[in-house]
């Protein structure tokens, strides 16, 4: 029995009455939203139960994706879309007098991630369920997600993200599945029955409570689990004594220290801070997650030798790499296996994804910190390191000199990437260029020792959210042209290629883009009071604010245009709207100065009579998944301009091409593979190659000052930063000025300026020829199918995990 508006409306009315005691006329949007969730759960939960039961019956191998971040955004549209009921609900809501968009937007973004790494984890979960693969997420239920960004006088201000202030509708608390995680204490070693035995004393007990979120597959009945752990205190071991009132205060101290563990997400992206609480979070995730997995495993299977056949532990970057010694600890101490047995199992069960080669992002924890917090793990890491170094010494004499650089423990630090590589059977990069840099440079000696471990899995994004859901009108045009096969098999988008020059499709696609721009323009007008031209080129730079992502280079182009317009008021410039969305880590001073500069430039540009009709600059506050969903469908130009070699993959690039934007980008990360697929004539490539960047770094022959002295455009722009043009208090801009000249422009902004300006001129020239632009746009959409995370996940499933769909 298929549902219709006529059958759904009464159900929703009934739910409003039974849950909130409200009639349709009285109900608020929030109550309607919550009623939808309650109705949805009535169909999701039985399928969830059945899916898990099927996995047990079939003895399926299960993947657990351990990640400190899951940047889910809203789930309501995804869950409705995947249930095949999105349009039904939209129609029903409208018929009942509600605005569907307003109702859906009652759901707050689950912002449990910083950026690309966390969003990747969320796309992977969607693909796992949609491909009916037995794969689940393990993460932390941070009470506060990534901070909310406000802009005050052009400066970023951070506010707490209290995303749990209303109930989180999708989660189910599973108190009965709590796990105890132990911190600190001492380890006593004794000899019993010819065996060394390790007793852990005086540790702090932390209760890990799982909250499960169902991950619904697209038009199938598969529902996998995202398990998010919350830290709570326990009174079990406290002996409250009426004669000792201070016990109560001890307890309160303990409770506060425990609850801090899952209190907030660290807001650093691609930067390692070395905070003890962060290390506690990492172990908390690893220990709770692993114990719960092994408890299930033991219920079903007798022998731990089966573990690598039944379980894969995929770690998202090194953050969960304590999983290696933690698994060893459980196998050795709790299960009584020998070191050799335990190591064989561990090495075959853990797989590691590397996400960056930036040295400031590499995790290394002081030995003393690890020893204090996890005394038994410390002993195990020591043993792993000893054995690894010995193996190098004897089996790889050619690497003897490199042992200090390869060791897990060196100069008082524990190197988590080394631990992860030594302890796993697969080491993957996230785009081909990135994997090649790992193999040939950053991790070269490890590739000599473990050549079979290294592999590439180019990132992807779920086309269900990033096309079908955010841009339904474009999806309709595609379906009208090539049929709907692409929805289940995104590689079929390729069939669009032969329609790239079709005038009717071009016209329809242009219409959809224009409608999307009008919607965005309305939003921008409402939010910021800025009027943008909906016929202008919409040029978007949306991602975390980072030196290597070079928002500054984009800004230099804007200031260049500004100078040009002022010098020549009749300059024939095609109108352009530059949109920025970016959060800076709260402690990243340079990044915050760039935000201030963007806003200062926007103020000037948007108000200058000779500029404002040609160039507009909008900094959109609080860049997060739901904001990306508004911006991306309206974009013409996708800024992917990182210093070559620095961006491991990027996924924003994929979302934008899938929505018909053309990329202006460097030969970095997945841009390389985008170019390869769409062809060089359908992307605007510029700048140094990664090899050229490495060569300048190696030879030390780049002199930023020469570019300031010799390129009058650059000098004119940079002088504006320090002569109080953009603000009368611009110490911040002096800092940017100095980082370019005296710190010798670490990210080659000045070096790439000229070729960037040329590429931008090519963008404008091409845009003026609409049919040529639309042809390129269609070709980009046609090749975006490859960048669906369905493809990525199928590669993981086949090459790393060895798992099959369970239908
Ligand atoms: C996709 C996405 C990112 C990653 O963007 P990049 O351009 O790949 O750095 C970051 N934040 C949000 C909210 C996203 O949706």
Coordinates of C-alpha atoms in Angstrom, one line a residue, residues 214-682:
X214 CA 20.2 4.7 12.2
X215 CA 21.8 5.2 8.8
X216 CA 19.1 4.5 6.2
X217 CA 20.0 3.2 2.8
X218 CA 18.5 4.6 -0.4
X219 CA 15.3 2.8 -1.5
X220 CA 16.4 -0.4 0.2
X221 CA 15.6 -1.8 3.7
X222 CA 19.2 -1.6 4.9
X223 CA 19.7 0.4 8.1
X224 CA 23.2 0.5 9.5
X225 CA 24.4 2.1 12.8
X226 CA 26.3 5.1 13.7
X227 CA 27.3 4.6 17.3
X228 CA 28.2 7.8 19.2
X229 CA 29.7 7.5 22.6
X230 CA 29.0 9.8 25.5
X231 CA 31.1 9.9 28.7
X232 CA 29.4 9.7 32.0
X233 CA 30.4 9.2 35.6
X234 CA 29.6 6.2 37.7
X235 CA 28.8 6.0 41.4
X236 CA 29.5 2.3 41.5
X237 CA 33.0 2.4 43.0
X238 CA 32.3 5.4 45.2
X239 CA 31.7 4.4 48.8
X240 CA 29.7 7.3 50.1
X241 CA 30.2 7.5 53.8
X242 CA 27.9 9.6 56.0
X243 CA 30.7 10.5 58.3
X244 CA 32.9 11.8 55.5
X245 CA 31.1 14.7 53.8
X246 CA 34.1 15.3 51.5
X247 CA 33.3 12.1 49.5
X248 CA 30.6 14.1 47.9
X249 CA 32.9 16.8 46.7
X250 CA 35.4 14.2 45.5
X251 CA 32.6 12.7 43.5
X252 CA 31.6 16.0 42.0
X253 CA 35.2 16.7 40.9
X254 CA 35.4 13.2 39.3
X255 CA 32.0 13.7 37.6
X256 CA 33.1 17.0 36.1
X257 CA 36.4 15.6 34.9
X258 CA 34.6 12.6 33.3
X259 CA 31.9 14.5 31.5
X260 CA 34.5 16.8 30.0
X261 CA 35.7 13.9 27.8
X262 CA 32.7 14.1 25.4
X263 CA 32.0 17.8 26.0
X264 CA 33.2 19.4 22.8
X265 CA 34.9 18.8 19.5
X266 CA 38.3 20.4 19.0
X267 CA 38.0 23.0 16.3
X268 CA 41.3 22.5 14.6
X269 CA 41.4 21.3 11.0
X270 CA 44.7 19.9 9.7
X271 CA 46.5 21.1 12.9
X272 CA 47.6 19.1 15.8
X273 CA 47.3 20.8 19.2
X274 CA 48.6 18.2 21.6
X275 CA 46.0 18.8 24.3
X276 CA 45.6 16.0 26.9
X277 CA 41.8 16.1 26.8
X278 CA 42.0 15.4 23.1
X279 CA 44.1 12.4 23.7
X280 CA 41.6 11.2 26.3
X281 CA 38.8 11.6 23.7
X282 CA 40.8 9.5 21.3
X283 CA 41.2 6.6 23.7
X284 CA 37.7 6.9 24.9
X285 CA 36.4 6.4 21.4
X286 CA 38.8 3.6 20.7
X287 CA 38.3 1.7 23.9
X288 CA 34.6 1.9 24.1
X289 CA 34.1 1.2 20.4
X290 CA 36.5 -1.8 20.4
X291 CA 35.2 -3.3 23.6
X292 CA 31.6 -3.2 22.3
X293 CA 32.6 -4.8 19.0
X294 CA 34.5 -7.6 20.7
X295 CA 31.7 -8.2 23.1
X296 CA 29.4 -8.9 20.1
X297 CA 32.1 -10.9 18.3
X298 CA 32.5 -13.2 21.3
X299 CA 28.8 -13.8 21.6
X300 CA 28.9 -15.2 18.0
X301 CA 32.3 -16.7 17.5
X302 CA 34.5 -18.9 19.6
X303 CA 37.9 -18.2 18.4
X304 CA 39.8 -14.9 18.0
X305 CA 41.7 -16.3 15.0
X306 CA 38.4 -15.5 13.1
X307 CA 38.6 -11.8 13.9
X308 CA 40.2 -10.7 10.7
X309 CA 37.7 -12.6 8.7
X310 CA 34.7 -11.1 10.5
X311 CA 35.7 -7.6 11.5
X312 CA 37.6 -4.7 9.9
X313 CA 38.5 -1.6 11.9
X314 CA 39.1 1.3 9.4
X315 CA 40.6 4.3 11.1
X316 CA 39.9 7.8 9.7
X317 CA 43.4 9.4 10.0
X318 CA 45.6 8.7 13.0
X319 CA 43.2 10.0 15.6
X320 CA 42.0 6.5 16.5
X321 CA 45.4 4.8 16.1
X322 CA 45.5 3.8 19.8
X323 CA 43.2 1.0 18.5
X324 CA 46.4 -0.9 17.6
X325 CA 47.7 -1.2 21.2
X326 CA 44.2 -1.4 22.6
X327 CA 43.3 -4.4 20.5
X328 CA 46.7 -6.0 21.5
X329 CA 45.9 -5.3 25.2
X330 CA 42.5 -7.0 25.0
X331 CA 43.8 -10.0 23.1
X332 CA 46.9 -10.4 25.4
X333 CA 45.5 -9.5 28.9
X334 CA 41.8 -10.2 28.7
X335 CA 41.9 -13.1 26.2
X336 CA 45.2 -14.7 27.1
X337 CA 46.7 -14.9 23.6
X338 CA 50.4 -14.9 23.0
X339 CA 52.1 -11.8 21.6
X340 CA 52.6 -13.6 18.2
X341 CA 48.9 -14.6 18.0
X342 CA 47.7 -11.2 19.1
X343 CA 49.9 -9.3 16.7
X344 CA 49.0 -11.5 13.7
X345 CA 45.3 -10.8 14.4
X346 CA 45.8 -7.1 15.0
X347 CA 47.9 -6.5 11.9
X348 CA 45.2 -8.2 9.8
X349 CA 42.2 -6.3 11.3
X350 CA 43.2 -2.6 11.3
X351 CA 43.3 -0.5 8.2
X352 CA 44.5 3.2 8.1
X353 CA 43.5 6.1 6.0
X354 CA 46.0 9.0 5.8
X355 CA 44.5 12.4 5.2
X356 CA 47.3 14.8 5.1
X357 CA 51.0 15.3 4.6
X358 CA 51.1 18.7 6.4
X359 CA 53.8 18.4 9.1
X360 CA 51.8 20.6 11.5
X361 CA 49.0 18.0 11.3
X362 CA 51.1 14.9 12.2
X363 CA 50.2 13.6 15.6
X364 CA 53.0 12.9 18.0
X365 CA 52.2 12.6 21.7
X366 CA 54.8 12.9 24.5
X367 CA 55.7 9.5 25.9
X368 CA 55.1 10.7 29.4
X369 CA 51.5 11.7 28.5
X370 CA 50.7 8.3 27.1
X371 CA 52.4 6.5 30.0
X372 CA 50.4 8.5 32.6
X373 CA 47.1 8.1 30.9
X374 CA 47.4 4.5 29.6
X375 CA 50.2 2.7 31.4
X376 CA 49.5 -0.7 29.9
X377 CA 49.2 0.6 26.4
X378 CA 52.5 2.4 26.8
X379 CA 54.2 -0.9 27.6
X380 CA 52.6 -2.5 24.5
X381 CA 53.6 0.4 22.2
X382 CA 57.1 0.0 23.6
X383 CA 57.1 -3.6 22.7
X384 CA 55.7 -3.0 19.2
X385 CA 58.4 -0.4 18.6
X386 CA 61.2 -2.7 19.8
X387 CA 60.1 -5.5 17.5
X388 CA 59.6 -3.1 14.6
X389 CA 63.0 -1.5 14.9
X390 CA 64.7 -5.0 15.3
X391 CA 62.9 -6.2 12.2
X392 CA 64.2 -3.1 10.3
X393 CA 67.7 -3.7 11.5
X394 CA 67.8 -7.3 10.4
X395 CA 65.6 -7.5 7.4
X396 CA 66.3 -4.0 5.9
X397 CA 70.0 -3.3 6.3
X398 CA 69.6 -0.5 3.7
X399 CA 67.3 1.3 6.0
X400 CA 69.4 1.2 9.2
X401 CA 70.2 4.8 9.1
X402 CA 66.6 5.7 8.8
X403 CA 65.5 3.7 11.9
X404 CA 65.3 6.8 14.1
X405 CA 63.1 8.5 11.5
X406 CA 60.9 5.5 11.2
X407 CA 60.6 4.4 14.9
X408 CA 57.2 4.7 16.6
X409 CA 59.0 6.2 19.7
X410 CA 61.7 8.7 19.1
X411 CA 63.1 11.7 21.0
X412 CA 60.4 11.3 23.7
X413 CA 57.5 11.3 21.3
X414 CA 55.1 8.6 20.1
X415 CA 54.5 9.0 16.3
X416 CA 50.9 8.0 15.7
X417 CA 51.2 7.6 11.9
X418 CA 54.1 5.2 12.4
X419 CA 52.0 3.2 14.9
X420 CA 49.1 3.2 12.5
X421 CA 51.2 2.0 9.5
X422 CA 53.0 -0.7 11.5
X423 CA 49.8 -2.0 13.0
X424 CA 47.6 -2.2 9.9
X425 CA 47.2 -4.2 6.7
X426 CA 46.2 -1.3 4.5
X427 CA 47.4 2.3 4.3
X428 CA 45.5 4.4 1.9
X429 CA 45.7 7.9 0.6
X430 CA 42.6 9.9 -0.5
X431 CA 43.5 10.9 -4.1
X432 CA 46.1 9.6 -6.5
X433 CA 48.5 12.5 -6.2
X434 CA 48.3 12.4 -2.4
X435 CA 49.0 8.6 -2.4
X436 CA 51.9 9.1 -4.7
X437 CA 53.4 11.8 -2.4
X438 CA 53.0 9.4 0.5
X439 CA 54.7 6.5 -1.3
X440 CA 57.5 8.5 -2.9
X441 CA 58.2 11.2 -0.4
X442 CA 56.6 11.4 3.0
X443 CA 56.4 7.7 3.8
X444 CA 58.9 6.4 1.3
X445 CA 60.8 4.1 3.7
X446 CA 57.6 2.6 4.9
X447 CA 56.6 1.9 1.3
X448 CA 59.9 -0.1 1.1
X449 CA 59.1 -2.2 4.1
X450 CA 55.3 -2.6 3.4
X451 CA 54.9 -2.1 -0.4
X452 CA 51.7 -4.2 -0.4
X453 CA 50.0 -2.1 2.2
X454 CA 49.9 1.2 0.3
X455 CA 46.9 1.9 -1.9
X456 CA 44.8 4.8 -3.1
X457 CA 41.1 5.4 -2.6
X458 CA 40.1 8.7 -4.2
X459 CA 37.5 10.4 -2.0
X460 CA 33.9 10.8 -3.1
X461 CA 30.6 12.5 -2.0
X462 CA 27.1 11.1 -1.9
X463 CA 25.3 12.2 -5.0
X464 CA 22.0 11.6 -3.2
X465 CA 22.6 14.5 -0.8
X466 CA 24.8 16.7 -3.0
X467 CA 22.7 16.4 -6.2
X468 CA 19.4 14.7 -5.8
X469 CA 18.6 16.4 -2.5
X470 CA 20.1 19.9 -2.8
X471 CA 19.4 20.4 -6.5
X472 CA 16.1 18.6 -7.4
X473 CA 15.5 20.7 -10.5
X474 CA 18.9 19.9 -12.0
X475 CA 18.3 16.2 -11.1
X476 CA 15.0 16.4 -13.0
X477 CA 16.7 17.8 -16.1
X478 CA 19.3 15.1 -16.0
X479 CA 16.6 12.4 -15.6
X480 CA 14.5 13.9 -18.5
X481 CA 17.6 13.7 -20.7
X482 CA 19.2 10.4 -19.8
X483 CA 16.6 8.5 -17.7
X484 CA 16.9 7.8 -14.0
X485 CA 19.5 5.0 -14.0
X486 CA 22.1 7.4 -12.8
X487 CA 20.4 7.7 -9.4
X488 CA 21.3 4.1 -8.5
X489 CA 24.4 4.0 -10.6
X490 CA 26.0 7.4 -10.7
X491 CA 28.5 6.4 -13.4
X492 CA 25.5 6.6 -15.8
X493 CA 25.8 10.4 -15.5
X494 CA 28.4 9.9 -18.3
X495 CA 25.5 9.6 -20.7
X496 CA 25.0 13.3 -20.4
X497 CA 28.3 13.9 -22.3
X498 CA 26.6 13.3 -25.7
X499 CA 24.0 16.0 -24.8
X500 CA 26.6 18.6 -23.9
X501 CA 26.0 20.7 -27.0
X502 CA 22.2 20.1 -27.0
X503 CA 20.7 23.6 -27.1
X504 CA 17.5 22.5 -25.2
X505 CA 19.4 20.9 -22.4
X506 CA 21.8 23.9 -22.2
X507 CA 18.9 26.3 -22.0
X508 CA 17.2 24.2 -19.3
X509 CA 20.3 23.9 -17.2
X510 CA 20.9 27.6 -17.5
X511 CA 17.3 28.2 -16.3
X512 CA 17.8 25.9 -13.3
X513 CA 21.1 27.6 -12.4
X514 CA 19.4 31.0 -12.6
X515 CA 16.6 30.0 -10.4
X516 CA 19.1 28.6 -7.9
X517 CA 21.0 31.9 -8.0
X518 CA 17.7 33.8 -7.4
X519 CA 17.1 31.7 -4.3
X520 CA 20.6 32.3 -3.0
X521 CA 20.3 36.1 -3.7
X522 CA 17.1 36.2 -1.7
X523 CA 18.8 34.5 1.2
X524 CA 21.8 36.8 1.0
X525 CA 19.5 39.8 0.9
X526 CA 17.6 38.6 4.0
X527 CA 20.7 37.7 6.0
X528 CA 23.1 40.5 5.1
X529 CA 21.0 43.1 3.3
X530 CA 23.4 42.8 0.3
X531 CA 21.8 42.9 -3.1
X532 CA 23.6 40.6 -5.6
X533 CA 23.0 40.4 -9.3
X534 CA 21.4 37.1 -10.1
X535 CA 22.8 37.4 -13.6
X536 CA 26.4 37.7 -12.3
X537 CA 29.0 34.9 -12.3
X538 CA 28.7 33.3 -8.9
X539 CA 32.2 32.5 -7.8
X540 CA 32.5 30.5 -4.6
X541 CA 35.3 29.7 -2.2
X542 CA 33.8 27.6 0.6
X543 CA 36.0 25.5 2.9
X544 CA 37.9 25.9 6.1
X545 CA 40.0 29.0 6.3
X546 CA 43.6 27.9 6.0
X547 CA 46.9 29.4 4.6
X548 CA 47.3 26.5 2.2
X549 CA 43.8 26.9 0.8
X550 CA 44.7 30.4 -0.2
X551 CA 41.6 32.4 0.3
X552 CA 44.2 35.2 0.2
X553 CA 45.0 34.5 -3.4
X554 CA 41.3 34.8 -4.3
X555 CA 41.2 38.1 -2.4
X556 CA 44.2 39.4 -4.3
X557 CA 42.3 38.8 -7.5
X558 CA 39.3 40.7 -6.1
X559 CA 41.5 43.6 -5.0
X560 CA 43.1 43.6 -8.4
X561 CA 39.7 43.9 -10.0
X562 CA 38.8 46.7 -7.6
X563 CA 41.9 48.6 -8.6
X564 CA 41.1 48.1 -12.2
X565 CA 37.5 49.3 -11.9
X566 CA 38.7 52.5 -10.1
X567 CA 41.4 53.2 -12.6
X568 CA 39.1 52.7 -15.5
X569 CA 35.4 53.3 -14.5
X570 CA 34.2 52.2 -18.0
X571 CA 36.0 48.9 -17.8
X572 CA 34.0 46.1 -19.4
X573 CA 33.9 43.5 -16.6
X574 CA 31.4 40.8 -16.5
X575 CA 29.5 41.2 -13.2
X576 CA 30.8 38.7 -10.6
X577 CA 29.7 37.8 -7.1
X578 CA 32.4 36.4 -4.9
X579 CA 31.1 34.2 -2.1
X580 CA 33.2 33.1 0.8
X581 CA 32.3 30.7 3.6
X582 CA 35.0 29.6 6.0
X583 CA 35.5 29.1 9.7
X584 CA 39.0 29.7 11.2
X585 CA 40.3 27.7 14.1
X586 CA 39.9 30.0 17.1
X587 CA 43.6 30.0 17.8
X588 CA 44.7 30.5 14.2
X589 CA 45.6 34.2 14.1
X590 CA 46.6 34.5 10.5
X591 CA 43.3 32.8 9.3
X592 CA 41.3 35.2 11.4
X593 CA 43.1 38.1 9.9
X594 CA 42.2 36.9 6.5
X595 CA 38.5 36.7 7.5
X596 CA 38.8 40.3 8.7
X597 CA 40.4 41.3 5.4
X598 CA 37.7 39.6 3.3
X599 CA 35.0 41.6 5.2
X600 CA 37.0 44.8 4.9
X601 CA 37.4 44.3 1.2
X602 CA 33.7 43.4 0.8
X603 CA 32.8 46.7 2.6
X604 CA 34.9 48.7 0.1
X605 CA 34.0 46.8 -3.0
X606 CA 30.2 46.6 -2.4
X607 CA 30.0 50.3 -1.8
X608 CA 32.3 51.9 -4.3
X609 CA 30.2 53.4 -7.1
X610 CA 32.6 52.4 -9.8
X611 CA 32.9 48.8 -8.5
X612 CA 29.7 47.7 -6.8
X613 CA 27.8 47.0 -10.0
X614 CA 30.5 44.8 -11.4
X615 CA 32.0 43.1 -8.3
X616 CA 30.2 42.0 -5.1
X617 CA 31.9 40.2 -2.2
X618 CA 29.8 38.3 0.4
X619 CA 31.3 36.5 3.4
X620 CA 28.6 34.1 4.5
X621 CA 28.7 33.4 8.2
X622 CA 28.9 30.0 9.8
X623 CA 29.9 27.8 6.9
X624 CA 28.4 24.3 7.7
X625 CA 26.7 21.5 5.7
X626 CA 23.3 23.2 5.5
X627 CA 24.9 26.4 4.3
X628 CA 26.9 24.5 1.7
X629 CA 23.6 23.0 0.5
X630 CA 22.3 26.5 -0.2
X631 CA 25.4 27.8 -1.9
X632 CA 26.5 24.9 -4.1
X633 CA 23.5 24.7 -6.5
X634 CA 23.9 28.4 -7.3
X635 CA 27.6 28.3 -8.1
X636 CA 29.2 28.9 -11.5
X637 CA 32.8 28.9 -10.5
X638 CA 34.5 26.6 -7.9
X639 CA 37.6 27.9 -6.3
X640 CA 40.0 25.0 -5.6
X641 CA 43.3 27.0 -5.4
X642 CA 45.4 25.3 -2.7
X643 CA 49.2 25.4 -3.0
X644 CA 49.9 22.3 -5.0
X645 CA 50.8 19.2 -2.9
X646 CA 49.0 20.6 0.2
X647 CA 45.4 19.5 -0.3
X648 CA 45.2 15.7 0.0
X649 CA 42.0 15.5 -2.0
X650 CA 39.3 18.0 -1.4
X651 CA 35.6 17.1 -1.7
X652 CA 34.1 20.5 -2.1
X653 CA 35.5 20.4 -5.6
X654 CA 33.4 17.3 -6.3
X655 CA 30.2 18.7 -4.9
X656 CA 30.5 21.8 -7.0
X657 CA 31.3 20.1 -10.3
X658 CA 28.4 17.8 -9.7
X659 CA 26.2 20.9 -9.6
X660 CA 27.6 22.2 -12.9
X661 CA 30.2 24.7 -11.6
X662 CA 33.5 24.9 -13.5
X663 CA 36.7 24.6 -11.4
X664 CA 39.5 27.1 -11.3
X665 CA 42.1 25.1 -9.6
X666 CA 45.7 24.1 -9.1
X667 CA 47.0 20.6 -9.9
X668 CA 46.4 19.4 -6.4
X669 CA 44.5 16.7 -4.7
X670 CA 41.5 15.3 -6.6
X671 CA 41.6 18.4 -9.0
X672 CA 44.1 16.3 -10.9
X673 CA 41.6 13.5 -11.4
X674 CA 38.8 15.9 -12.2
X675 CA 40.9 17.4 -15.0
X676 CA 41.8 14.0 -16.3
X677 CA 38.2 13.1 -16.6
X678 CA 36.6 16.3 -17.9
X679 CA 39.6 17.1 -20.1
X680 CA 41.9 20.1 -19.9
X681 CA 39.5 22.3 -21.9
X682 CA 36.8 22.0 -19.3

